[in-house]
CSV table of C-alpha atoms in Angstrom, one decimal:
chain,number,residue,atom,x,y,z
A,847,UNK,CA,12.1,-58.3,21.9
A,848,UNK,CA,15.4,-60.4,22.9
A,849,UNK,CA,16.2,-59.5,19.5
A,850,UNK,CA,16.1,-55.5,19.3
A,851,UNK,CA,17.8,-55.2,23.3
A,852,UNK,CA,20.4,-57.6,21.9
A,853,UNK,CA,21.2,-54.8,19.0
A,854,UNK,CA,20.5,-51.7,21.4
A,855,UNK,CA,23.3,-53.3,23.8
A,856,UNK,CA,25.6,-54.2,21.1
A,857,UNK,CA,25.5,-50.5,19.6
A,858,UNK,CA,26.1,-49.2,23.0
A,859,UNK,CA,29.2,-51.6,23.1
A,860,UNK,CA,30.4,-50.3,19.8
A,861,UNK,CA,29.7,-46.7,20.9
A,862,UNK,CA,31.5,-47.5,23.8
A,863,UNK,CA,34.6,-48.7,22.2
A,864,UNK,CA,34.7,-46.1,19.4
A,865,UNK,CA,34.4,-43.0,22.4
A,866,UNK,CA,37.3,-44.8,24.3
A,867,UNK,CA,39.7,-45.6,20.8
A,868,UNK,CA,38.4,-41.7,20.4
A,869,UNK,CA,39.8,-40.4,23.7
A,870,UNK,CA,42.9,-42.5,23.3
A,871,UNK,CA,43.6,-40.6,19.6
A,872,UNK,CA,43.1,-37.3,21.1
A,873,UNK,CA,45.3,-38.5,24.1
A,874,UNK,CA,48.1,-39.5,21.9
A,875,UNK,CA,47.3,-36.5,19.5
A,876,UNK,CA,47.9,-33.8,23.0
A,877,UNK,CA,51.1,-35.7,23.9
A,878,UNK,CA,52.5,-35.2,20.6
A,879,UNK,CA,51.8,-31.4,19.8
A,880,UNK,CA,53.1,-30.7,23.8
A,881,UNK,CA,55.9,-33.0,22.9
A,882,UNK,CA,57.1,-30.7,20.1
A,883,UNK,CA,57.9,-28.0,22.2
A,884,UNK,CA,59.8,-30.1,24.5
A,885,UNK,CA,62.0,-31.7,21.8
A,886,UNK,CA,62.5,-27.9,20.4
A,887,UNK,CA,64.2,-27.4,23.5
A,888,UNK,CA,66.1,-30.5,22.8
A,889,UNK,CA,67.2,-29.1,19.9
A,890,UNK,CA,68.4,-26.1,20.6
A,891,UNK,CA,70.5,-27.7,23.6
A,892,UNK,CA,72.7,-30.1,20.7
A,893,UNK,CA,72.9,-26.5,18.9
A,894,UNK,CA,74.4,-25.2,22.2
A,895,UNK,CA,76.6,-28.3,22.7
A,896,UNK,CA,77.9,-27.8,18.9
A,897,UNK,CA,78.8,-24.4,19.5
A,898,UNK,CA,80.7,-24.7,22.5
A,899,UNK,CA,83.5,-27.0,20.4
A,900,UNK,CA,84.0,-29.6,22.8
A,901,UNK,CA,86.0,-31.6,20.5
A,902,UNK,CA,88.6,-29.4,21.1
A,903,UNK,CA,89.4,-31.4,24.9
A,904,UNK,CA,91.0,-34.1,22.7
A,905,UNK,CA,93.6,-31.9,21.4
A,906,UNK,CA,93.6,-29.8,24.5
A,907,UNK,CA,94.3,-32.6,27.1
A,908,UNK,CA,97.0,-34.4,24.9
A,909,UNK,CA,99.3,-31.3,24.5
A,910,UNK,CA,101.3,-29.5,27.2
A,911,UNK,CA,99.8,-27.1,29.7
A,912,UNK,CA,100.3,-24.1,28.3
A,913,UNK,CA,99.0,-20.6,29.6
A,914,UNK,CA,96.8,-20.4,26.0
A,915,UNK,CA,95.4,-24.3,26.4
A,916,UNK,CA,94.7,-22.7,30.3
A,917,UNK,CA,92.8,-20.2,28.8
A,918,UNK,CA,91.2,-22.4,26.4
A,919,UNK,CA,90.4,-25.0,29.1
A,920,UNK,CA,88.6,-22.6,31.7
A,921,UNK,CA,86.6,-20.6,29.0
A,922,UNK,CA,85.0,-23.9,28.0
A,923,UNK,CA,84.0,-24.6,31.3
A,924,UNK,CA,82.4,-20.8,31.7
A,925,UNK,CA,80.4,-21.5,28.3
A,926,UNK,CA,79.4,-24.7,29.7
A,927,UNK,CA,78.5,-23.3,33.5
A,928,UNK,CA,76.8,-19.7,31.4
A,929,UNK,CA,75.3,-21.2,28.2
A,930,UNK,CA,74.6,-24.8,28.4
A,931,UNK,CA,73.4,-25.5,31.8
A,932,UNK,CA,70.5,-22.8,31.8
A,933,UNK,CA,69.7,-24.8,28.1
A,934,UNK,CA,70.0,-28.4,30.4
A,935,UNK,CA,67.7,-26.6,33.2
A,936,UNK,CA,64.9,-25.5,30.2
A,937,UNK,CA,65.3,-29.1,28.5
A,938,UNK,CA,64.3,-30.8,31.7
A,939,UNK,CA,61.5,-28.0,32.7
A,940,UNK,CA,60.0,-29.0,29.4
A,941,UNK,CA,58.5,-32.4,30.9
A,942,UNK,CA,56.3,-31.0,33.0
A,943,UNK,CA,54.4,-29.7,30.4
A,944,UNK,CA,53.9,-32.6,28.5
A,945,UNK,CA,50.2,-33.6,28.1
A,946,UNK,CA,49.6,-37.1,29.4
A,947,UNK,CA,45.9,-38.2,30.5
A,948,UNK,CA,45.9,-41.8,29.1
A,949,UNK,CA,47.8,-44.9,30.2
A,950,UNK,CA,49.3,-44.9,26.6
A,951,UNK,CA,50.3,-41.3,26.5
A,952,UNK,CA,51.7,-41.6,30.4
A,953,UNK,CA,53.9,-44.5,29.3
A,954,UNK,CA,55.0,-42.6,26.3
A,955,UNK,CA,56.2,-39.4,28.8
A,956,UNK,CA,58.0,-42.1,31.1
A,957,UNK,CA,59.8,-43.1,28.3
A,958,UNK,CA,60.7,-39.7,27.3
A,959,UNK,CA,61.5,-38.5,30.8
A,960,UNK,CA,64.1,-41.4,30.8
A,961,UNK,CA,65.6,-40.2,28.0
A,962,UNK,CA,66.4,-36.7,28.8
A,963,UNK,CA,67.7,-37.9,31.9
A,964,UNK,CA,70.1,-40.1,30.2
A,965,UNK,CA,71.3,-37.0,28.1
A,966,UNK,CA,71.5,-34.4,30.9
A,967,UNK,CA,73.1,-36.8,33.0
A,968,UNK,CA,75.7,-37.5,30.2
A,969,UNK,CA,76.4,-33.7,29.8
A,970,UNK,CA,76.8,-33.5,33.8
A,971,UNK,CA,79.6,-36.1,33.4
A,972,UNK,CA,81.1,-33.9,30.8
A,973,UNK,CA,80.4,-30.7,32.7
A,974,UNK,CA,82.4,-32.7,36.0
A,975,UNK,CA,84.7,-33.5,33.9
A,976,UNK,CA,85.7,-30.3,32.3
A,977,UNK,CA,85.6,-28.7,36.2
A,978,UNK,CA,88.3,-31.7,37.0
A,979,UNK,CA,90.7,-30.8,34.2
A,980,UNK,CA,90.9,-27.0,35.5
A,981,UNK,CA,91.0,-28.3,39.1
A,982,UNK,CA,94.1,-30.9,37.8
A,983,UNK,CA,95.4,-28.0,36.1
A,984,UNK,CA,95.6,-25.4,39.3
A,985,UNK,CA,96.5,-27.6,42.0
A,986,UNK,CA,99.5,-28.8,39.8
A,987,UNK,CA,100.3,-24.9,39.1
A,988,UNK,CA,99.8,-24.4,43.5
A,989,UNK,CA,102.5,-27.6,43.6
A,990,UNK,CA,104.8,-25.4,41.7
A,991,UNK,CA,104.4,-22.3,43.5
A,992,UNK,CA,104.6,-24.4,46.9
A,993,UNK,CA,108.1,-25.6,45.6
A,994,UNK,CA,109.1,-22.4,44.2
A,995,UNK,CA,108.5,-21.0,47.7
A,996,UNK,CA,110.5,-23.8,49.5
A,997,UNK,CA,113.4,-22.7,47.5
A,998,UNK,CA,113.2,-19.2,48.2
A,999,UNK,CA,112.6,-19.6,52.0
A,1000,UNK,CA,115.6,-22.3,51.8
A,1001,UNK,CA,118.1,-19.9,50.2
A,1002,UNK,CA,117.1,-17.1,53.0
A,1003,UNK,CA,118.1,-19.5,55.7
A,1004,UNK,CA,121.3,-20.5,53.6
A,1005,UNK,CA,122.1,-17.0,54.2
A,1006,UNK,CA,121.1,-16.0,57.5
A,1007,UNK,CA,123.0,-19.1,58.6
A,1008,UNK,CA,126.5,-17.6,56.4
A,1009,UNK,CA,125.7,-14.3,58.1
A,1010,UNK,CA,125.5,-15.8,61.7
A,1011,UNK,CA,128.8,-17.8,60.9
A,1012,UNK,CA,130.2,-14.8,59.8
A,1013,UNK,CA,129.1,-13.0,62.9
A,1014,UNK,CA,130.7,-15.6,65.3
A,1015,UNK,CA,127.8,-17.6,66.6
A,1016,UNK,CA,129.1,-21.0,65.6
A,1017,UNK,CA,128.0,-22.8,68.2
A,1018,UNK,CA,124.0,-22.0,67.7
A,1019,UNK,CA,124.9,-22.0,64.3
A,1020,UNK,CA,126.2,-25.8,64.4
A,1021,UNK,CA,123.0,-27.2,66.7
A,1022,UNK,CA,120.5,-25.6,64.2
A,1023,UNK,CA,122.6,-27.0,61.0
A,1024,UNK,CA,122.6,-30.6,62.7
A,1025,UNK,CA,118.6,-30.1,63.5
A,1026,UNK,CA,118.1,-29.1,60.0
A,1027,UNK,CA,120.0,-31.8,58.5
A,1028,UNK,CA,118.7,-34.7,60.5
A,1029,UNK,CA,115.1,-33.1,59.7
A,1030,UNK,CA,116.0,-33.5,56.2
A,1031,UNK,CA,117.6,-37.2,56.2
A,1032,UNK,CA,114.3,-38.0,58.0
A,1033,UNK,CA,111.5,-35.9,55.7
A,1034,UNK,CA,113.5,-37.1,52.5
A,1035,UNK,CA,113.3,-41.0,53.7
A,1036,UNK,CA,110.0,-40.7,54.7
A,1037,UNK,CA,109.1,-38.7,51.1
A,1038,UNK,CA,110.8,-41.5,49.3
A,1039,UNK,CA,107.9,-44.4,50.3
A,1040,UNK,CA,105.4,-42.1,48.9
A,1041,UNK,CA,107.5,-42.0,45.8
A,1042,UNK,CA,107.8,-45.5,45.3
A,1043,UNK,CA,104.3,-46.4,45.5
A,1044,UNK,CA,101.9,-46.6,42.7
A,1045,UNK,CA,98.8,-47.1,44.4
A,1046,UNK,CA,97.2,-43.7,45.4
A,1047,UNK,CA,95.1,-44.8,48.0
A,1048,UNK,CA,98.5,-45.2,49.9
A,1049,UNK,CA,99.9,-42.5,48.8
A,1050,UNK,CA,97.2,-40.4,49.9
A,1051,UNK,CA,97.3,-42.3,53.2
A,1052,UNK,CA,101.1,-41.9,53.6
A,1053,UNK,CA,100.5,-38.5,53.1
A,1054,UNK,CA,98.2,-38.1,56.1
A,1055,UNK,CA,99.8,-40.3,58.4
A,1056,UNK,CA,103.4,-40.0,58.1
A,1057,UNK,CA,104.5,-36.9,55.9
A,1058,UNK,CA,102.0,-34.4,57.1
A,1059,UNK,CA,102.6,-35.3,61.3
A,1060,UNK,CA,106.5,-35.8,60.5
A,1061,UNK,CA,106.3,-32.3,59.5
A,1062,UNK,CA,104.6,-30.9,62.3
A,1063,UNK,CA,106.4,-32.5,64.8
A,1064,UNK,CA,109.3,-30.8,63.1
A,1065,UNK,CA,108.1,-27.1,63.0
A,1066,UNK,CA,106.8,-28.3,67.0
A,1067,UNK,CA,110.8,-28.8,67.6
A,1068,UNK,CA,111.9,-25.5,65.8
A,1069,UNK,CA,109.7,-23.5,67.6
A,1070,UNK,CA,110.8,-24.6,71.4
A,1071,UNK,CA,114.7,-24.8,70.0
A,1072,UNK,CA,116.4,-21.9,72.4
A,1073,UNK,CA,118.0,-19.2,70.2
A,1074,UNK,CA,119.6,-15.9,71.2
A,1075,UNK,CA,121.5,-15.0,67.7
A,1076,UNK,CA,119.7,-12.6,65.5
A,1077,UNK,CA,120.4,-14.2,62.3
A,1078,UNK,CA,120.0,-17.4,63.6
A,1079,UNK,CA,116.7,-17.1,64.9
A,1080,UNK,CA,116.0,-15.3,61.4
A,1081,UNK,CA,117.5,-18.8,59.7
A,1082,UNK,CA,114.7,-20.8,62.4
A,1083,UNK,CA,112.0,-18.6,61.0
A,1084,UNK,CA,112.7,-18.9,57.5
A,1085,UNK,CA,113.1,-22.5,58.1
A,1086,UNK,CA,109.6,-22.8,59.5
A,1087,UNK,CA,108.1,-20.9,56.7
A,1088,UNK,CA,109.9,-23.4,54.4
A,1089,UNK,CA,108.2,-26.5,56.5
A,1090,UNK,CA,104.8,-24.9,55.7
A,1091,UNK,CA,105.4,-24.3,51.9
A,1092,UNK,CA,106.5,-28.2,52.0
A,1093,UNK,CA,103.2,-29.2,54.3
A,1094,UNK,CA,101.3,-26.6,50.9
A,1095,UNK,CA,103.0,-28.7,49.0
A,1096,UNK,CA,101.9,-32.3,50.2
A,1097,UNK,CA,98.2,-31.4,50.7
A,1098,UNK,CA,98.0,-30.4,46.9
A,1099,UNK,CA,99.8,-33.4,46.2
A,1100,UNK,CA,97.3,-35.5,47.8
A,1101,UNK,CA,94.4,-33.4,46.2
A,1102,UNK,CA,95.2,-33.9,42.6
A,1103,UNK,CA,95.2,-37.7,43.5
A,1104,UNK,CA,91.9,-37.4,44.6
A,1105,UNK,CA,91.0,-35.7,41.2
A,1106,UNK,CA,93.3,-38.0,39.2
A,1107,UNK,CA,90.8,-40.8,40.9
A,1108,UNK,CA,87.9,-39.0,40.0
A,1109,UNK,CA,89.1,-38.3,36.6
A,1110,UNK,CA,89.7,-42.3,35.9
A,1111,UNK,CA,85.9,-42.9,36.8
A,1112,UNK,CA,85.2,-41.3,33.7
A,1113,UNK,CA,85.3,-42.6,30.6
A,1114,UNK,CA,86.1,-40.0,28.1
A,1115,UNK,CA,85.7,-41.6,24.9
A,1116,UNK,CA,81.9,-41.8,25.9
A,1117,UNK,CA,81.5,-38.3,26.7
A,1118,UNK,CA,79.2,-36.4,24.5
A,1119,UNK,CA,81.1,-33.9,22.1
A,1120,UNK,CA,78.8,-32.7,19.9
A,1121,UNK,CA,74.7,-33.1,19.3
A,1122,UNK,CA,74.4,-35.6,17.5
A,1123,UNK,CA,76.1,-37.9,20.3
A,1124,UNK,CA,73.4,-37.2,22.3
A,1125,UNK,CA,70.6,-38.5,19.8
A,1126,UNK,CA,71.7,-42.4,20.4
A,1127,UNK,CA,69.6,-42.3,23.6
A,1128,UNK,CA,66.8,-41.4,21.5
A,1129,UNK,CA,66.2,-44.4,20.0
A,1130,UNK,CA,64.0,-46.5,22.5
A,1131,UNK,CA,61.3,-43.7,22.9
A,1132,UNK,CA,61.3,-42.9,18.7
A,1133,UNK,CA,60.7,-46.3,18.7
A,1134,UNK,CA,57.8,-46.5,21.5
A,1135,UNK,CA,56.3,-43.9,19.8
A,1136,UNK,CA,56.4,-45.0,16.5
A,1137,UNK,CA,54.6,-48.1,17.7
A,1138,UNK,CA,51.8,-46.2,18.5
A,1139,UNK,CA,52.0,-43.9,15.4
């Protein structure tokens, strides 16, 4: 009698076993097939990141700005803001519809997870990246502008200052010329410090806290300077709009060292540029899941 419940309970044990190796197969077998549909997705994401031509940044970002590299540079990031991103979005939607009801198969989809994140997160940095080169690209443009500006405004004053000479007001003529003068010994030596230094987070700091007030007391001064000649007041204005071309001028200064900063953070030479760059962070899950295979 021993005997024969001996066997019935061993059978059940094997029965057991068998239903549980069973349910772990079919497990494995659900997390593959909803797997496929998620790697599709991978797929046609490297397609997208092949047809965008990214290689092209090296030879973009090594030549000189021109208006057809500008061109070049912003339509890149549109493709990568219209077409890749919505194909980044779909990639990582596609986890959530992977099946995963056994320990096994749950472990699998962590692993898998990770590595999706690793390449979305990779073609972020490239996306950032990308967004800082056009940014670099405008606010040195703006720095022109600002200086072309500062020119203009300084030649009106140049000649609303020959036109008040001319006119006979020499004497408001000679207290707005010395202002102007000492404003610019002053503004130049204090300019010069920010040349000299290489660090940026000084220069960004001398920026803030020396330049940018120095400047603003200055236009303060103009603006409570008595004046009763036309054309020297005109000079005063001019003046003034010149100041704020040149405060322009500093505060895109000190934004493209921000993004110059930003821009060293990342290392280009690890940036994805085509598909098949992304495939190295495949390799742990292939081989998790070839383990269980």
């Amino acid at each position: 009698m021993k005997k024969i419940l001996y066997l019935v309970l061993l059978c059940c044990i094997v029965f057991s076993l068998a239903a549980c190796g069973n349910k772990e197969d079919s497990s494995i077998k659900d997390f593959e097939s909803t797997l496929k549909l998620s790697q599709n997705k991978g797929h046609a994401l490297k397609t997208t990141v092949d047809e965008l031509n990214i290689e092209q940044l090296d030879e973009l970002s090594n030549k000189e700005t021109t208006d057809k590299n500008k061109r070049e540079i912003n339509q890149l990031q549109n493709d990568i803001n219209n077409k890749l991103v919505p194909k980044m979005t779909a990639y990582e939607d596609s986890i959530k519809n992977i099946k995963a009801s056994s320990e096994q198969a749950k472990s699998l989809k962590k692993s898998y997870r990770k590595t999706v994140e690793q390449q979305i997160n990779a073609l972020k940095e490239l996306q950032t990246f990308v967004s800082l080169c056009n940014q670099s690209i405008k606010a040195n443009e703006d720095i022109l502008d600002y200086t072309r500006l500062f020119e203009k405004n300084r030649s009106k004053v140049e000649k609303n200052m020959d036109n008040a000479s001319a006119a006979g007001s020499t004497t408001e003529v000679h207290i707005l010329t010395k202002k102007l003068e000492s404003n610019s010994r002053e503004l130049k030596a204090t300019a010069q410090k920010n040349v000299d230094t290489n660090n940026d987070k000084e220069a960004k700091a001398q920026i803030e806290n020396d330049i940018m007030p120095l400047i603003e007391s200055q236009i303060k001064d103009l603006n409570q300077t008595t004046i009763s000649d036309s054309n020297v007041n005109a000079a005063r204005k001019n003046t003034i709009e010149m100041y704020y071309s040149l405060q322009n001028y500093y505060e895109t200064r000190k934004e493209t060292i921000t993004i110059g900063e930003k821009l060293d953070k990342i290392d280009y030479n690890k940036l994805p540029k085509n598909g098949k760059d992304l495939e190295q962070y495949e390799k742990p899950f292939e081989q998790e899941l070839k383990e269980v295979e």
